[in-house]
mmCIF file of N, CA and C in Angstrom:
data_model
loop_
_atom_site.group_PDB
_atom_site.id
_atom_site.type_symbol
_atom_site.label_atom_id
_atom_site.label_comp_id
_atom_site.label_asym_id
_atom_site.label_seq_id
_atom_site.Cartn_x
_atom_site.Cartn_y
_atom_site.Cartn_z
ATOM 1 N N UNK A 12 105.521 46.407 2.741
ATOM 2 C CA UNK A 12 104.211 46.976 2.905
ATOM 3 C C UNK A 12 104.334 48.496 2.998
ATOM 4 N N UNK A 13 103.566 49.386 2.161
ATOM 5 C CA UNK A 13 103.607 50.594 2.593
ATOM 6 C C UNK A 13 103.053 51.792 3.803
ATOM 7 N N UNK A 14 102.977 52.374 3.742
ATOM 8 C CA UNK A 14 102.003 52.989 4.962
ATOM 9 C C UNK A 14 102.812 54.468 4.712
ATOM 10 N N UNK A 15 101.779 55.593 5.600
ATOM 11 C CA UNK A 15 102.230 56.764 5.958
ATOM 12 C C UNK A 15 102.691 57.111 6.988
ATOM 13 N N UNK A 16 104.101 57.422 6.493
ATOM 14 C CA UNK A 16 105.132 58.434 7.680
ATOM 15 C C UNK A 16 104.768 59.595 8.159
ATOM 16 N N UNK A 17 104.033 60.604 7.197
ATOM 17 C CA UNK A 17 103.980 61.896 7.743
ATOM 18 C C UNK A 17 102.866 62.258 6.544
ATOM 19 N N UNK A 18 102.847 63.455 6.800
ATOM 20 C CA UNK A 18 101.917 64.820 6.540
ATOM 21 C C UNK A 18 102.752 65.805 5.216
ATOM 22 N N UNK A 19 102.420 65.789 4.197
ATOM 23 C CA UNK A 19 102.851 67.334 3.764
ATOM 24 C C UNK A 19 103.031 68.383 4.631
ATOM 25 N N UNK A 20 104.503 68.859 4.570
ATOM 26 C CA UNK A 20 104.442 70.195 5.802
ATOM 27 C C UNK A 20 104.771 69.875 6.754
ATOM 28 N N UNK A 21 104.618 68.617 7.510
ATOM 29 C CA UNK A 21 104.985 67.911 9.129
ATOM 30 C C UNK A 21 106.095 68.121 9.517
ATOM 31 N N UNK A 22 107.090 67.959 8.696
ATOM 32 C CA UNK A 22 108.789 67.723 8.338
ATOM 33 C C UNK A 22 109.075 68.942 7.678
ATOM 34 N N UNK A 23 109.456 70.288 9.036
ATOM 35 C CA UNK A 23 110.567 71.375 8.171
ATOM 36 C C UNK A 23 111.610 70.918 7.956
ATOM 37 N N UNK A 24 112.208 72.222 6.856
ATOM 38 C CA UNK A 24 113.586 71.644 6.144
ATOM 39 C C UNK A 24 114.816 71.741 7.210
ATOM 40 N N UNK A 25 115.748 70.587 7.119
ATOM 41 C CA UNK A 25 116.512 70.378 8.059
ATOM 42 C C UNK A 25 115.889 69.603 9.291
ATOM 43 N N UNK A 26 114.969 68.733 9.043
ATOM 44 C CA UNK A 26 114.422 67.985 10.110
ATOM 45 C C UNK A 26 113.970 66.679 9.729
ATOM 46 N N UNK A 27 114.017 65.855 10.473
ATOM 47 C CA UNK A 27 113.505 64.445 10.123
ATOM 48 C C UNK A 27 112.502 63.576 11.092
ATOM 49 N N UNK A 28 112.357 62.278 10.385
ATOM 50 C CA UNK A 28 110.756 61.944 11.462
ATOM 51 C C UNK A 28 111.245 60.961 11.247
ATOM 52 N N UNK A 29 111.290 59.881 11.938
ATOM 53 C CA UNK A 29 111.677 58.447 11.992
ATOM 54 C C UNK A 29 110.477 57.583 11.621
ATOM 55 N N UNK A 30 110.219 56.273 10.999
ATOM 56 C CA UNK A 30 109.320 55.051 10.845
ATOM 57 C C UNK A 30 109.444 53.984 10.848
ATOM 58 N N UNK A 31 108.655 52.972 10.673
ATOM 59 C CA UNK A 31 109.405 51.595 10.845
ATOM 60 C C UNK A 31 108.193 50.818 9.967
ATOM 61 N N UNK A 32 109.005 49.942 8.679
ATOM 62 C CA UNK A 32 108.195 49.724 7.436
ATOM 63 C C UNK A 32 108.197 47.697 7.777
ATOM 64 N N UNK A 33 106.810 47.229 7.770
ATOM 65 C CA UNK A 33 107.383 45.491 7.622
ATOM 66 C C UNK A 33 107.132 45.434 6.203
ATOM 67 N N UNK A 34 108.414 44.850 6.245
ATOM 68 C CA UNK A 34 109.216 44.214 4.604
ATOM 69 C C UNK A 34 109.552 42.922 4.882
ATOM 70 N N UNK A 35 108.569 42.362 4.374
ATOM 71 C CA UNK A 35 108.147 40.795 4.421
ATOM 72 C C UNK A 35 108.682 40.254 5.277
ATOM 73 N N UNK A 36 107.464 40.651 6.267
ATOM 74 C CA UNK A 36 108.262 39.978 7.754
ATOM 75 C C UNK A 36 108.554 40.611 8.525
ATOM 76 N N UNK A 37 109.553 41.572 8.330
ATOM 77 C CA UNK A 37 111.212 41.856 8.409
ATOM 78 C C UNK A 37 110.887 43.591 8.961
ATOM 79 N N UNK A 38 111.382 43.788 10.169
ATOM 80 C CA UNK A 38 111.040 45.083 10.661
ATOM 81 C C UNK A 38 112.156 45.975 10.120
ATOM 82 N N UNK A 39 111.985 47.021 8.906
ATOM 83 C CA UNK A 39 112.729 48.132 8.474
ATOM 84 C C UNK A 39 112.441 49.762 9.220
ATOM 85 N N UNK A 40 113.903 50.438 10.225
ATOM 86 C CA UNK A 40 113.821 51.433 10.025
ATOM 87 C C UNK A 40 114.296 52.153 9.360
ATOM 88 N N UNK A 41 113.746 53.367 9.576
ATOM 89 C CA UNK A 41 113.652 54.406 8.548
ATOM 90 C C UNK A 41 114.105 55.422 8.937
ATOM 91 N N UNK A 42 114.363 56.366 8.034
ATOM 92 C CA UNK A 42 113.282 57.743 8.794
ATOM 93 C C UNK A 42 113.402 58.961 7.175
ATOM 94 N N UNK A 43 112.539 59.981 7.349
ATOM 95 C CA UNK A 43 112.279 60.771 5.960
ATOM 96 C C UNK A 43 112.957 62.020 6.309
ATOM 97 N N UNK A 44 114.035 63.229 5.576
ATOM 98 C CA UNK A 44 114.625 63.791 5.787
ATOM 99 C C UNK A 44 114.212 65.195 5.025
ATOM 100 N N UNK A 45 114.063 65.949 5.156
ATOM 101 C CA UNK A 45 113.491 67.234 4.468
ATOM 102 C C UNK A 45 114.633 68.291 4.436
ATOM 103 N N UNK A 46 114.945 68.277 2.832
ATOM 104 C CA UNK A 46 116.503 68.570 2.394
ATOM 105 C C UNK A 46 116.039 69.878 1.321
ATOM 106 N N UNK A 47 116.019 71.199 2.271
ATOM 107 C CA UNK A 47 115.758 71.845 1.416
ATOM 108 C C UNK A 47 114.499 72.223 0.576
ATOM 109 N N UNK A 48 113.505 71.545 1.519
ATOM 110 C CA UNK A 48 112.185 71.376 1.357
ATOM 111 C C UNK A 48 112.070 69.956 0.318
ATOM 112 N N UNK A 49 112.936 69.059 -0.570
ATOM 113 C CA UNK A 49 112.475 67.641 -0.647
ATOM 114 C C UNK A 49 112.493 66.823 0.296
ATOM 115 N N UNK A 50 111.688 65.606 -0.026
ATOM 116 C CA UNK A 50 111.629 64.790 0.821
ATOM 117 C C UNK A 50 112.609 63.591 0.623
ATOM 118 N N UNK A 51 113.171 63.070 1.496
ATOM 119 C CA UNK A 51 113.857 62.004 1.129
ATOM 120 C C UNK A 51 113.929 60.949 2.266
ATOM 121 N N UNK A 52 113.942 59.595 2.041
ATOM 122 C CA UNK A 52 113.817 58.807 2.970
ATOM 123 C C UNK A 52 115.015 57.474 2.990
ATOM 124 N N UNK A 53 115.461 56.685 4.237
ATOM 125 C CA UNK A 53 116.653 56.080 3.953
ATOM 126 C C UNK A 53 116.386 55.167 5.323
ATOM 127 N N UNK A 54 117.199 53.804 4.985
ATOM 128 C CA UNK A 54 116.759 53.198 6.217
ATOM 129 C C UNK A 54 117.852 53.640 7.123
ATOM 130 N N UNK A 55 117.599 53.315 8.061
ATOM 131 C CA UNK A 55 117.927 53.945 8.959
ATOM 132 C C UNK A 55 119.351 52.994 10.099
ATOM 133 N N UNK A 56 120.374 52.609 8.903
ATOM 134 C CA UNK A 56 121.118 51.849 9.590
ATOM 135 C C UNK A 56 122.791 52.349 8.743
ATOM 136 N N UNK A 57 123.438 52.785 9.562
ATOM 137 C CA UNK A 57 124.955 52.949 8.922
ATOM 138 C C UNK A 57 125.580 51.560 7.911
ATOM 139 N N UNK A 58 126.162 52.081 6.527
ATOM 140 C CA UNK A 58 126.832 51.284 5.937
ATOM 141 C C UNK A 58 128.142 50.547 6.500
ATOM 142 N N UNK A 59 128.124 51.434 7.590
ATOM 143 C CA UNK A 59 129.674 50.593 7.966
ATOM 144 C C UNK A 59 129.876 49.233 8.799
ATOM 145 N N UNK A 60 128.693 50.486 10.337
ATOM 146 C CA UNK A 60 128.258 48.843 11.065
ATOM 147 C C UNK A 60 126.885 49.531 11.244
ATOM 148 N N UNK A 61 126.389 47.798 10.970
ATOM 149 C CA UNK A 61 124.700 47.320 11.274
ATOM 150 C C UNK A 61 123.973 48.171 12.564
ATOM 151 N N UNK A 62 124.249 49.470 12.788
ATOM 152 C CA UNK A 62 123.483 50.511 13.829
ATOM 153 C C UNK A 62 122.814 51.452 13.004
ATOM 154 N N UNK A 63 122.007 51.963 14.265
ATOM 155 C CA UNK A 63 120.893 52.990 13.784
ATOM 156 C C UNK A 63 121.436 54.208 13.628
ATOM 157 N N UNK A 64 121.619 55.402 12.864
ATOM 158 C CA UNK A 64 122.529 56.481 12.781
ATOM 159 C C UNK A 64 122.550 57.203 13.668
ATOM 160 N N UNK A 65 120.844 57.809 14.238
ATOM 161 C CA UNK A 65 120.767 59.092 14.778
ATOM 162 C C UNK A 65 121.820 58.963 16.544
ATOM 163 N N UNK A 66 122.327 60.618 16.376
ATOM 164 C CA UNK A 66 122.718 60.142 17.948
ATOM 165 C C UNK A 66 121.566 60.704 18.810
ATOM 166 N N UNK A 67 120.803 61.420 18.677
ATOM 167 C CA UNK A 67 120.036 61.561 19.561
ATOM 168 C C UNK A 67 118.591 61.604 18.942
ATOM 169 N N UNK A 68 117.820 61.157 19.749
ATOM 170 C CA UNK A 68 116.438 60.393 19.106
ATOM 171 C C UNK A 68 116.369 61.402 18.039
ATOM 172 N N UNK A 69 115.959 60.211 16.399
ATOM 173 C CA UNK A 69 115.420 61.103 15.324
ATOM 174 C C UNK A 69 116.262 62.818 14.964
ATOM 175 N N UNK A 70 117.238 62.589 15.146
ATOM 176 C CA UNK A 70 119.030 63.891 14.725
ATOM 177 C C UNK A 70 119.536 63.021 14.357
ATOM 178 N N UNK A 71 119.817 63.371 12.942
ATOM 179 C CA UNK A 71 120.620 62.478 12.051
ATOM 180 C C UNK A 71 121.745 63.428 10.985
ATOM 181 N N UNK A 72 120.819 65.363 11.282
ATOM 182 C CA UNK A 72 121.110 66.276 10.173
ATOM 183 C C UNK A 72 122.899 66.832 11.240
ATOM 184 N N UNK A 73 124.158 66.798 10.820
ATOM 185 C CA UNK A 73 125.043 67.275 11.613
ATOM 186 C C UNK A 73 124.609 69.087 11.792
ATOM 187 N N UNK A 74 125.072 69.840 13.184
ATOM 188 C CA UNK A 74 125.239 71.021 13.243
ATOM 189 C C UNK A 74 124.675 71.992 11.940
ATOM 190 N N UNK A 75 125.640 71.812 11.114
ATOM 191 C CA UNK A 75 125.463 72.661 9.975
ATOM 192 C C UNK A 75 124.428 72.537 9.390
ATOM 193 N N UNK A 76 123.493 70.911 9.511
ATOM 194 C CA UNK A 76 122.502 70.429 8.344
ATOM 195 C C UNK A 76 122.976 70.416 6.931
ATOM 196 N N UNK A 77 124.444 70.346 6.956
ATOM 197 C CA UNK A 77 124.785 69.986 5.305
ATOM 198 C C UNK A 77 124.988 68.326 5.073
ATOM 199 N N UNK A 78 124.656 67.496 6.154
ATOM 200 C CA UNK A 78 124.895 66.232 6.307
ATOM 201 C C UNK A 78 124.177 65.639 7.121
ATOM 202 N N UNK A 79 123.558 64.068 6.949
ATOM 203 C CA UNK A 79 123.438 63.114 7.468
ATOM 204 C C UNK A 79 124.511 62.734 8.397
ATOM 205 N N UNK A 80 124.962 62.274 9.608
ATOM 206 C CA UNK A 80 125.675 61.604 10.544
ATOM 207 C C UNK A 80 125.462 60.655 11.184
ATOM 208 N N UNK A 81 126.363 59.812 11.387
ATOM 209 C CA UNK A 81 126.006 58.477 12.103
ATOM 210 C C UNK A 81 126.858 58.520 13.287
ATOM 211 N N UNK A 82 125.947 58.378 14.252
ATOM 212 C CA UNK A 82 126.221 58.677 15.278
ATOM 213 C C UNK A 82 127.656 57.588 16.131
ATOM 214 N N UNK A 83 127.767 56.381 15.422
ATOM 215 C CA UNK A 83 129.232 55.666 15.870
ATOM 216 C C UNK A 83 130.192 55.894 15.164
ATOM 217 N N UNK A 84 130.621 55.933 14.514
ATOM 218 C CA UNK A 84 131.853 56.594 13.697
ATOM 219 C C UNK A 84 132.084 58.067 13.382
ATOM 220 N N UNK A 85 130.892 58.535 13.107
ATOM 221 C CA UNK A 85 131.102 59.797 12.370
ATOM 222 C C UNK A 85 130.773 60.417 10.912
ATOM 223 N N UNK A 86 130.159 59.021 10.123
ATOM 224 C CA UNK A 86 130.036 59.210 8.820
ATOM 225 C C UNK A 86 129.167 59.954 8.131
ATOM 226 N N UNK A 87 129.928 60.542 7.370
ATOM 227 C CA UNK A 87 128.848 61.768 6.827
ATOM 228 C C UNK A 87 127.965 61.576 5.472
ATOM 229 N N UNK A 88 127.410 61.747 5.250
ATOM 230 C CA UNK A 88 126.364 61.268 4.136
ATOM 231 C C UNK A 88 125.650 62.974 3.664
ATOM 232 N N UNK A 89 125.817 62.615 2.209
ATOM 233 C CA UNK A 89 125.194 63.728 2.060
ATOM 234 C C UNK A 89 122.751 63.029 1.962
ATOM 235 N N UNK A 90 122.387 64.631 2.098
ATOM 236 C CA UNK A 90 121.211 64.056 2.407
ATOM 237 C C UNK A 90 120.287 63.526 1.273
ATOM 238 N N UNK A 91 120.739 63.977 0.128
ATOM 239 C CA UNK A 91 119.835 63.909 -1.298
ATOM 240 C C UNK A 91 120.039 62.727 -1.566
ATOM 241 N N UNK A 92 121.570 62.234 -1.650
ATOM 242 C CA UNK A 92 121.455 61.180 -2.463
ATOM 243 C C UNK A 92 122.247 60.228 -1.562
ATOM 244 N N UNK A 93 122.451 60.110 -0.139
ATOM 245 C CA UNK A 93 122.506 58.747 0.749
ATOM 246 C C UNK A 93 123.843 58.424 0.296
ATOM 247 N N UNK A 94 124.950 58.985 -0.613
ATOM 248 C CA UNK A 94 126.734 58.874 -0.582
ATOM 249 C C UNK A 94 126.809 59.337 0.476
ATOM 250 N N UNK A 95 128.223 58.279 0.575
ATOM 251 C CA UNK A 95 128.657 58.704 1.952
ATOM 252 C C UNK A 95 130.244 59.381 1.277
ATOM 253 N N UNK A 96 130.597 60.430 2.236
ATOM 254 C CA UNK A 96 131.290 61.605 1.767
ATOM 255 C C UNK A 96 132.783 61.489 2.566
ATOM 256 N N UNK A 97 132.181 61.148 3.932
ATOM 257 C CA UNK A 97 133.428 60.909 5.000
ATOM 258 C C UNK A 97 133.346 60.074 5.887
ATOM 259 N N UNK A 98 134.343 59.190 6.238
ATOM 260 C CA UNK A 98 134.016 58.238 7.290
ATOM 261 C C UNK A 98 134.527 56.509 6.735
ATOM 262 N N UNK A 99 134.260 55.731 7.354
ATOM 263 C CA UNK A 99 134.674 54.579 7.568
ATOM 264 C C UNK A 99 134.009 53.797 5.953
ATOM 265 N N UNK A 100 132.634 53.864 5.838
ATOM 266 C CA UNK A 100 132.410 53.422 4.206
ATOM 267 C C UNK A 100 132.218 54.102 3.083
ATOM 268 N N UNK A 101 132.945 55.145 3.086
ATOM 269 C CA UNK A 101 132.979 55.862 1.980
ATOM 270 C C UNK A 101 132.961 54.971 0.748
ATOM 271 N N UNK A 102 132.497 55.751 -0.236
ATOM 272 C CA UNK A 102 132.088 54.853 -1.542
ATOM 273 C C UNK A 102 130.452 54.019 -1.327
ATOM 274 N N UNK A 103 130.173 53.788 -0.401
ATOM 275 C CA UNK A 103 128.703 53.349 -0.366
ATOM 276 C C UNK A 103 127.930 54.352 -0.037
ATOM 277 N N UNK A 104 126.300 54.006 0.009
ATOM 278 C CA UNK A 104 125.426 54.671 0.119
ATOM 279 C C UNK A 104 124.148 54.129 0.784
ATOM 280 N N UNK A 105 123.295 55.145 1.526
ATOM 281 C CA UNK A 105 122.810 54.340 2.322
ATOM 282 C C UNK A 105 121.417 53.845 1.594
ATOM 283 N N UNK A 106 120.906 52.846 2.028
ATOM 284 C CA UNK A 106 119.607 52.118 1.419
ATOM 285 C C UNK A 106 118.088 53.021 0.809
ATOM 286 N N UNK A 107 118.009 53.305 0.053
ATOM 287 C CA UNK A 107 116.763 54.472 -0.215
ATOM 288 C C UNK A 107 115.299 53.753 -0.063
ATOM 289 N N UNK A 108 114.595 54.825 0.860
ATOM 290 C CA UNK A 108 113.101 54.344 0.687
ATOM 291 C C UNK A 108 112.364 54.969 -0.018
ATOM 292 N N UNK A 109 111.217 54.278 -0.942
ATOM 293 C CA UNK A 109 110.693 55.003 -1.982
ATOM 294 C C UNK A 109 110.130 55.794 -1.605
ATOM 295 N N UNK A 110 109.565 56.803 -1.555
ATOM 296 C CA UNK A 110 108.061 57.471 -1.031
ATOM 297 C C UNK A 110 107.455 58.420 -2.233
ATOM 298 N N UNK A 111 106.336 58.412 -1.775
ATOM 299 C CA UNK A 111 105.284 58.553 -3.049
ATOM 300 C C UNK A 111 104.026 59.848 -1.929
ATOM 301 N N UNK A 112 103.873 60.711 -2.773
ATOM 302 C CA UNK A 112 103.159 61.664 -2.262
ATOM 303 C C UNK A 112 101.204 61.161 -2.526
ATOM 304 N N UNK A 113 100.411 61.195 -1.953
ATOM 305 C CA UNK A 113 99.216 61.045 -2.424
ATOM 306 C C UNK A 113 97.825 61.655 -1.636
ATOM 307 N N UNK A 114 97.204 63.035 -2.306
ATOM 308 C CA UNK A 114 96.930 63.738 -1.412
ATOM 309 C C UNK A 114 97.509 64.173 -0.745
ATOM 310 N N UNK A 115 97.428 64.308 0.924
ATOM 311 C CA UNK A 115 98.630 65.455 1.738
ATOM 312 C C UNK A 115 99.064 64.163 2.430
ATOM 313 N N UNK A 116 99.299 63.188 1.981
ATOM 314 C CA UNK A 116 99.936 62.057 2.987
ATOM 315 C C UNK A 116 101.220 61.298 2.223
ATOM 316 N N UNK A 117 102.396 61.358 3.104
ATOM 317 C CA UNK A 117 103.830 61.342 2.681
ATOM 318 C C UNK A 117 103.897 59.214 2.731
ATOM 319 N N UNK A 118 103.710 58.762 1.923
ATOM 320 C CA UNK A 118 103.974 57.284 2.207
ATOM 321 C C UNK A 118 105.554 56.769 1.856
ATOM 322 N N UNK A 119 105.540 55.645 2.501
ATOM 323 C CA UNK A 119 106.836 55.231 1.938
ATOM 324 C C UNK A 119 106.700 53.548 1.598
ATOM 325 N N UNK A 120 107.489 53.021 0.827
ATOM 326 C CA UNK A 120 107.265 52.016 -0.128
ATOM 327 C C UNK A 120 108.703 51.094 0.706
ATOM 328 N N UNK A 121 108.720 49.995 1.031
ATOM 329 C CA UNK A 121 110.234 48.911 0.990
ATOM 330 C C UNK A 121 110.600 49.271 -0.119
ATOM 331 N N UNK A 122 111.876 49.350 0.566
ATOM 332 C CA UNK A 122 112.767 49.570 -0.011
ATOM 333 C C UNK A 122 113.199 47.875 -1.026
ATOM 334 N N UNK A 123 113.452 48.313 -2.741
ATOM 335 C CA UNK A 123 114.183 47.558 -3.537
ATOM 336 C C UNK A 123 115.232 46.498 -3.047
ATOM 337 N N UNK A 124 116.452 46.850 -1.863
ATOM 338 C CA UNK A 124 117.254 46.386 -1.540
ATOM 339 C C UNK A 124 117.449 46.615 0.142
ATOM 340 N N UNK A 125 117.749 45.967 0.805
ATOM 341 C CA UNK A 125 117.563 45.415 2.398
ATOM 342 C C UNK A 125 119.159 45.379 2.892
ATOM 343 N N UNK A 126 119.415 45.660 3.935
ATOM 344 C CA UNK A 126 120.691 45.598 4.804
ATOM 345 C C UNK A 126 120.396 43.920 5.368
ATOM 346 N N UNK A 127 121.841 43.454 4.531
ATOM 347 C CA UNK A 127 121.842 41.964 5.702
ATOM 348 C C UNK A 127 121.390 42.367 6.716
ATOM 349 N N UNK A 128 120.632 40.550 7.434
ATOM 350 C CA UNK A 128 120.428 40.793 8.993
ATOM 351 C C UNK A 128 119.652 41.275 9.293
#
């Protein structure tokens, strides 16, 4: 099911907003990442183990903001395109949520493909 996360503008660059999408049924988080002024959105669970990334509520961007981090291992993800760069599942990537701009309201779409569990 879709719905709106945010606002055009809500989300400066280097900042993120967390959501939570039902996908048939099935409670998906999220959250949308503003990379340089795009938007990008990803669920919100490490490829390695089945946890939520951020370590501290909705911080997911490391220090520098050149990376996504997950807050139990360490894994670094770049933010555009959800590879993971360093860390325990390198070679994967994390789950993408669609989002679709319409008027000044940022929606996001379920995601194509779902994390077991």
């Amino acid at each position: 099911m879709s719905r709106v996360v945010a606002r055009l503008g809500e989300i400066a660059p280097g900042e993120t907003k967390k959501f939570v999408l039902d996908c048939g049924g099935r409670e998906v988080s999220g959250f949308v990442a503003n990379v340089g002024g795009a938007l990008h959105a990803w669920v919100n669970r490490c490829r390695h183990v089945a946890m939520e990334m951020d370590w501290v509520e909705n911080r997911f961007f490391t220090e520098d903001g050149r990376f996504l981090q997950c807050a139990t291992h360490g894994a670094l993800y770049v933010p555009d395109t959800g590879e993971c760069v360093a860390g325990p599942p390198c070679g994967k990537s994390l789950y993408r949520v669609p989002l679709r701009i319409v008027g000044g309201e940022v929606w996001a779409d379920c995601p194509d493909r779902l994390p077991d569990g």
